[in-house]
């Protein structure tokens, strides 16, 4: 992995970040606060970004490239669009990483240390927390719907296989 210094005072990135769905509702001042504890990280094909079971406070946004999410060696998902976000579960519940994420091709991510939330002035924390967690809820809601659909398909296929084997 190659990483930049912290992106403090990178006003040039604010407009670019507003193009990503995850950042659309965050005001520019808060984006600058967030960038103080953010880095750009580049990964080569096959490189692990976050290993399953590790504790950390980073959330990632794909700038370009593709990552795969796997658990116990089984691929669960791939993210390859600019603005795709991963690592949010560990931020929400403080638990260890639930899956391994690795780059499938040369990939660049914005890595945000979510501890920046605790460093905001007290009078700004409530508003920012509500926006930030609403964005995380939207991400998780979308993924839960997709997972529900995949589960329904798997159950239908399993039922079909069971009915064929019992004949």
PDB file of C-alpha atoms in Angstrom:
ATOM      1  CA  UNK A   1       0.000   0.000   0.000  1.00  0.00           C
ATOM      2  CA  UNK A   2       1.082   3.505  -0.751  1.00  0.00           C
ATOM      3  CA  UNK A   3      -0.579   6.327   1.111  1.00  0.00           C
ATOM      4  CA  UNK A   4      -0.599  10.085   1.075  1.00  0.00           C
ATOM      5  CA  UNK A   5      -0.087  12.327   4.039  1.00  0.00           C
ATOM      6  CA  UNK A   6      -3.250  13.436   5.836  1.00  0.00           C
ATOM      7  CA  UNK A   7      -5.319  15.599   3.493  1.00  0.00           C
ATOM      8  CA  UNK A   8      -5.529  18.630   5.764  1.00  0.00           C
ATOM      9  CA  UNK A   9      -6.392  21.901   3.998  1.00  0.00           C
ATOM     10  CA  UNK A  10      -7.046  20.123   0.671  1.00  0.00           C
ATOM     11  CA  UNK A  11      -9.838  22.461  -0.404  1.00  0.00           C
ATOM     12  CA  UNK A  12      -9.303  21.218  -3.977  1.00  0.00           C
ATOM     13  CA  UNK A  13     -10.805  17.852  -2.979  1.00  0.00           C
ATOM     14  CA  UNK A  14     -14.051  19.201  -1.521  1.00  0.00           C
ATOM     15  CA  UNK A  15     -15.767  19.732  -4.889  1.00  0.00           C
ATOM     16  CA  UNK A  16     -14.664  16.294  -6.104  1.00  0.00           C
ATOM     17  CA  UNK A  17     -15.966  14.609  -2.953  1.00  0.00           C
ATOM     18  CA  UNK A  18     -19.378  16.240  -3.342  1.00  0.00           C
ATOM     19  CA  UNK A  19     -19.760  14.155  -6.544  1.00  0.00           C
ATOM     20  CA  UNK A  20     -19.742  10.948  -4.447  1.00  0.00           C
ATOM     21  CA  UNK A  21     -23.151   9.958  -3.030  1.00  0.00           C
ATOM     22  CA  UNK A  22     -21.665   9.357   0.414  1.00  0.00           C
ATOM     23  CA  UNK A  23     -20.630  13.021   0.726  1.00  0.00           C
ATOM     24  CA  UNK A  24     -23.471  14.835  -1.048  1.00  0.00           C
ATOM     25  CA  UNK A  25     -25.172  16.059   2.144  1.00  0.00           C
ATOM     26  CA  UNK A  26     -22.059  17.101   4.054  1.00  0.00           C
ATOM     27  CA  UNK A  27     -21.249  20.792   4.077  1.00  0.00           C
ATOM     28  CA  UNK A  28     -17.800  21.882   2.838  1.00  0.00           C
ATOM     29  CA  UNK A  29     -16.543  22.856   6.306  1.00  0.00           C
ATOM     30  CA  UNK A  30     -17.278  19.379   7.646  1.00  0.00           C
ATOM     31  CA  UNK A  31     -15.650  17.795   4.609  1.00  0.00           C
ATOM     32  CA  UNK A  32     -12.515  19.782   5.369  1.00  0.00           C
ATOM     33  CA  UNK A  33     -12.670  18.560   8.981  1.00  0.00           C
ATOM     34  CA  UNK A  34     -12.984  14.998   7.720  1.00  0.00           C
ATOM     35  CA  UNK A  35     -10.069  15.394   5.321  1.00  0.00           C
ATOM     36  CA  UNK A  36      -7.811  16.309   8.235  1.00  0.00           C
ATOM     37  CA  UNK A  37      -7.975  12.638   9.223  1.00  0.00           C
ATOM     38  CA  UNK A  38      -8.151  11.131   5.732  1.00  0.00           C
ATOM     39  CA  UNK A  39      -5.551   9.718   3.386  1.00  0.00           C
ATOM     40  CA  UNK A  40      -5.484   8.543  -0.202  1.00  0.00           C
ATOM     41  CA  UNK A  41      -4.339   4.937  -0.317  1.00  0.00           C
ATOM     42  CA  UNK A  42      -3.282   3.025  -3.431  1.00  0.00           C
ATOM     43  CA  UNK A  43      -3.354  -0.764  -3.618  1.00  0.00           C
ATOM     44  CA  UNK A  44      -1.975  -3.228  -6.140  1.00  0.00           C
ATOM     45  CA  UNK A  45      -3.959  -6.153  -7.507  1.00  0.00           C
ATOM     46  CA  UNK A  46      -4.431  -8.810  -4.830  1.00  0.00           C
ATOM     47  CA  UNK A  47      -3.395  -6.560  -1.958  1.00  0.00           C
ATOM     48  CA  UNK A  48      -5.473  -6.820   1.217  1.00  0.00           C
ATOM     49  CA  UNK A  49      -7.016  -3.534   2.286  1.00  0.00           C
ATOM     50  CA  UNK A  50      -8.699  -4.710   5.480  1.00  0.00           C
ATOM     51  CA  UNK A  51      -8.304  -8.228   6.871  1.00  0.00           C
ATOM     52  CA  UNK A  52     -11.190  -9.983   8.583  1.00  0.00           C
ATOM     53  CA  UNK A  53     -10.952  -9.892  12.377  1.00  0.00           C
ATOM     54  CA  UNK A  54      -8.921  -6.675  12.677  1.00  0.00           C
ATOM     55  CA  UNK A  55     -10.086  -3.708  14.748  1.00  0.00           C
ATOM     56  CA  UNK A  56      -9.655  -0.229  13.294  1.00  0.00           C
ATOM     57  CA  UNK A  57     -11.589   2.994  12.758  1.00  0.00           C
ATOM     58  CA  UNK A  58     -11.203   3.469   8.999  1.00  0.00           C
ATOM     59  CA  UNK A  59     -13.995   3.717   6.453  1.00  0.00           C
ATOM     60  CA  UNK A  60     -13.115   3.541   2.755  1.00  0.00           C
ATOM     61  CA  UNK A  61     -14.486   5.162  -0.383  1.00  0.00           C
ATOM     62  CA  UNK A  62     -13.417   3.782  -3.767  1.00  0.00           C
ATOM     63  CA  UNK A  63     -11.903   6.511  -5.949  1.00  0.00           C
ATOM     64  CA  UNK A  64     -11.125   4.095  -8.775  1.00  0.00           C
ATOM     65  CA  UNK A  65     -10.475   0.399  -9.184  1.00  0.00           C
ATOM     66  CA  UNK A  66     -12.264  -2.625  -7.774  1.00  0.00           C
ATOM     67  CA  UNK A  67     -12.331  -4.426  -4.445  1.00  0.00           C
ATOM     68  CA  UNK A  68     -13.760  -7.768  -3.449  1.00  0.00           C
ATOM     69  CA  UNK A  69     -15.251  -8.588  -0.080  1.00  0.00           C
ATOM     70  CA  UNK A  70     -14.761 -12.138   1.163  1.00  0.00           C
ATOM     71  CA  UNK A  71     -15.497 -14.041   4.331  1.00  0.00           C
ATOM     72  CA  UNK A  72     -13.750 -17.294   5.076  1.00  0.00           C
ATOM     73  CA  UNK A  73     -12.373 -17.309   1.536  1.00  0.00           C
ATOM     74  CA  UNK A  74     -15.843 -17.014  -0.058  1.00  0.00           C
ATOM     75  CA  UNK A  75     -16.452 -13.922  -2.180  1.00  0.00           C
ATOM     76  CA  UNK A  76     -19.498 -11.977  -1.031  1.00  0.00           C
ATOM     77  CA  UNK A  77     -19.404  -8.802  -3.116  1.00  0.00           C
ATOM     78  CA  UNK A  78     -17.395  -6.540  -5.384  1.00  0.00           C
ATOM     79  CA  UNK A  79     -17.320  -2.757  -5.457  1.00  0.00           C
ATOM     80  CA  UNK A  80     -16.020  -0.996  -8.554  1.00  0.00           C
ATOM     81  CA  UNK A  81     -17.771   2.353  -8.846  1.00  0.00           C
ATOM     82  CA  UNK A  82     -16.292   5.644  -7.722  1.00  0.00           C
ATOM     83  CA  UNK A  83     -17.970   6.465  -4.439  1.00  0.00           C
ATOM     84  CA  UNK A  84     -18.633   2.867  -3.358  1.00  0.00           C
ATOM     85  CA  UNK A  85     -18.096   2.661   0.382  1.00  0.00           C
ATOM     86  CA  UNK A  86     -16.939  -0.184   2.623  1.00  0.00           C
ATOM     87  CA  UNK A  87     -15.796  -0.653   6.190  1.00  0.00           C
ATOM     88  CA  UNK A  88     -18.857   0.990   7.689  1.00  0.00           C
ATOM     89  CA  UNK A  89     -19.948  -1.900   9.928  1.00  0.00           C
ATOM     90  CA  UNK A  90     -16.837  -1.682  12.091  1.00  0.00           C
ATOM     91  CA  UNK A  91     -17.433   2.056  12.441  1.00  0.00           C
ATOM     92  CA  UNK A  92     -21.032   1.621  13.543  1.00  0.00           C
ATOM     93  CA  UNK A  93     -20.636  -1.181  16.075  1.00  0.00           C
ATOM     94  CA  UNK A  94     -16.943  -0.975  17.019  1.00  0.00           C
ATOM     95  CA  UNK A  95     -16.494  -4.694  16.345  1.00  0.00           C
ATOM     96  CA  UNK A  96     -13.701  -6.346  14.381  1.00  0.00           C
ATOM     97  CA  UNK A  97     -13.824  -6.370  10.588  1.00  0.00           C
ATOM     98  CA  UNK A  98     -16.443  -8.907   9.516  1.00  0.00           C
ATOM     99  CA  UNK A  99     -14.806  -9.679   6.158  1.00  0.00           C
ATOM    100  CA  UNK A 100     -11.587  -9.269   4.222  1.00  0.00           C
ATOM    101  CA  UNK A 101     -11.497  -6.621   1.511  1.00  0.00           C
ATOM    102  CA  UNK A 102      -8.809  -6.788  -1.162  1.00  0.00           C
ATOM    103  CA  UNK A 103      -8.057  -5.020  -4.420  1.00  0.00           C
ATOM    104  CA  UNK A 104      -8.783  -7.044  -7.564  1.00  0.00           C
ATOM    105  CA  UNK A 105      -7.032  -4.487  -9.789  1.00  0.00           C
ATOM    106  CA  UNK A 106      -4.968  -1.361  -9.136  1.00  0.00           C
ATOM    107  CA  UNK A 107      -7.230   0.603  -6.776  1.00  0.00           C
ATOM    108  CA  UNK A 108      -7.237   3.952  -5.007  1.00  0.00           C
ATOM    109  CA  UNK A 109      -9.400   4.640  -1.966  1.00  0.00           C
ATOM    110  CA  UNK A 110     -10.056   7.573   0.270  1.00  0.00           C
ATOM    111  CA  UNK A 111      -9.446   6.211   3.770  1.00  0.00           C
ATOM    112  CA  UNK A 112     -11.238   8.186   6.483  1.00  0.00           C
ATOM    113  CA  UNK A 113     -10.383   7.763  10.134  1.00  0.00           C
ATOM    114  CA  UNK A 114     -13.880   7.949  11.653  1.00  0.00           C
ATOM    115  CA  UNK A 115     -12.433   9.181  14.929  1.00  0.00           C
ATOM    116  CA  UNK A 116     -12.649  12.636  13.319  1.00  0.00           C
ATOM    117  CA  UNK A 117     -16.293  12.666  14.446  1.00  0.00           C
ATOM    118  CA  UNK A 118     -15.197  12.936  18.076  1.00  0.00           C
ATOM    119  CA  UNK A 119     -12.916  15.848  17.242  1.00  0.00           C
ATOM    120  CA  UNK A 120     -15.621  18.116  15.872  1.00  0.00           C
ATOM    121  CA  UNK A 121     -16.658  21.027  18.096  1.00  0.00           C
ATOM    122  CA  UNK A 122     -19.439  19.921  20.455  1.00  0.00           C
ATOM    123  CA  UNK A 123     -21.951  22.332  18.942  1.00  0.00           C
ATOM    124  CA  UNK A 124     -21.432  20.714  15.501  1.00  0.00           C
ATOM    125  CA  UNK A 125     -21.294  17.058  16.526  1.00  0.00           C
ATOM    126  CA  UNK A 126     -25.047  16.374  16.700  1.00  0.00           C
ATOM    127  CA  UNK A 127     -25.818  17.740  13.252  1.00  0.00           C
ATOM    128  CA  UNK A 128     -22.850  16.019  11.656  1.00  0.00           C
ATOM    129  CA  UNK A 129     -23.501  12.696  13.393  1.00  0.00           C
ATOM    130  CA  UNK A 130     -27.084  12.682  12.148  1.00  0.00           C
ATOM    131  CA  UNK A 131     -25.993  13.322   8.548  1.00  0.00           C
ATOM    132  CA  UNK A 132     -23.120  10.842   8.713  1.00  0.00           C
ATOM    133  CA  UNK A 133     -25.184   8.046  10.236  1.00  0.00           C
ATOM    134  CA  UNK A 134     -28.063   8.700   7.834  1.00  0.00           C
ATOM    135  CA  UNK A 135     -25.615   8.132   4.968  1.00  0.00           C
ATOM    136  CA  UNK A 136     -24.390   4.921   6.572  1.00  0.00           C
ATOM    137  CA  UNK A 137     -28.003   3.804   7.058  1.00  0.00           C
ATOM    138  CA  UNK A 138     -28.713   4.398   3.350  1.00  0.00           C
ATOM    139  CA  UNK A 139     -25.689   2.288   2.386  1.00  0.00           C
ATOM    140  CA  UNK A 140     -26.679  -0.529   4.732  1.00  0.00           C
ATOM    141  CA  UNK A 141     -30.322  -0.400   3.648  1.00  0.00           C
ATOM    142  CA  UNK A 142     -29.343  -0.838   0.010  1.00  0.00           C
ATOM    143  CA  UNK A 143     -27.037  -3.734   0.861  1.00  0.00           C
ATOM    144  CA  UNK A 144     -29.631  -5.402   3.069  1.00  0.00           C
ATOM    145  CA  UNK A 145     -32.164  -5.297   0.234  1.00  0.00           C
ATOM    146  CA  UNK A 146     -29.618  -6.841  -2.143  1.00  0.00           C
ATOM    147  CA  UNK A 147     -28.718  -9.502   0.422  1.00  0.00           C
ATOM    148  CA  UNK A 148     -32.390 -10.312   0.975  1.00  0.00           C
ATOM    149  CA  UNK A 149     -32.867 -10.828  -2.740  1.00  0.00           C
ATOM    150  CA  UNK A 150     -29.790 -13.073  -2.950  1.00  0.00           C
ATOM    151  CA  UNK A 151     -31.005 -15.072   0.060  1.00  0.00           C
ATOM    152  CA  UNK A 152     -34.408 -15.576  -1.552  1.00  0.00           C
ATOM    153  CA  UNK A 153     -32.722 -16.827  -4.745  1.00  0.00           C
ATOM    154  CA  UNK A 154     -30.482 -19.195  -2.782  1.00  0.00           C
ATOM    155  CA  UNK A 155     -33.445 -20.583  -0.855  1.00  0.00           C
ATOM    156  CA  UNK A 156     -35.383 -21.141  -4.084  1.00  0.00           C
ATOM    157  CA  UNK A 157     -32.393 -22.936  -5.630  1.00  0.00           C
ATOM    158  CA  UNK A 158     -31.921 -25.043  -2.491  1.00  0.00           C
ATOM    159  CA  UNK A 159     -35.591 -25.990  -2.484  1.00  0.00           C
ATOM    160  CA  UNK A 160     -35.348 -26.976  -6.156  1.00  0.00           C
ATOM    161  CA  UNK A 161     -32.275 -29.125  -5.474  1.00  0.00           C
ATOM    162  CA  UNK A 162     -33.983 -30.792  -2.499  1.00  0.00           C
ATOM    163  CA  UNK A 163     -37.065 -31.588  -4.558  1.00  0.00           C
ATOM    164  CA  UNK A 164     -34.942 -33.080  -7.362  1.00  0.00           C
ATOM    165  CA  UNK A 165     -32.909 -35.231  -4.971  1.00  0.00           C
ATOM    166  CA  UNK A 166     -36.021 -36.616  -3.265  1.00  0.00           C
ATOM    167  CA  UNK A 167     -37.420 -37.919  -6.548  1.00  0.00           C
TER     168      UNK A 167
END
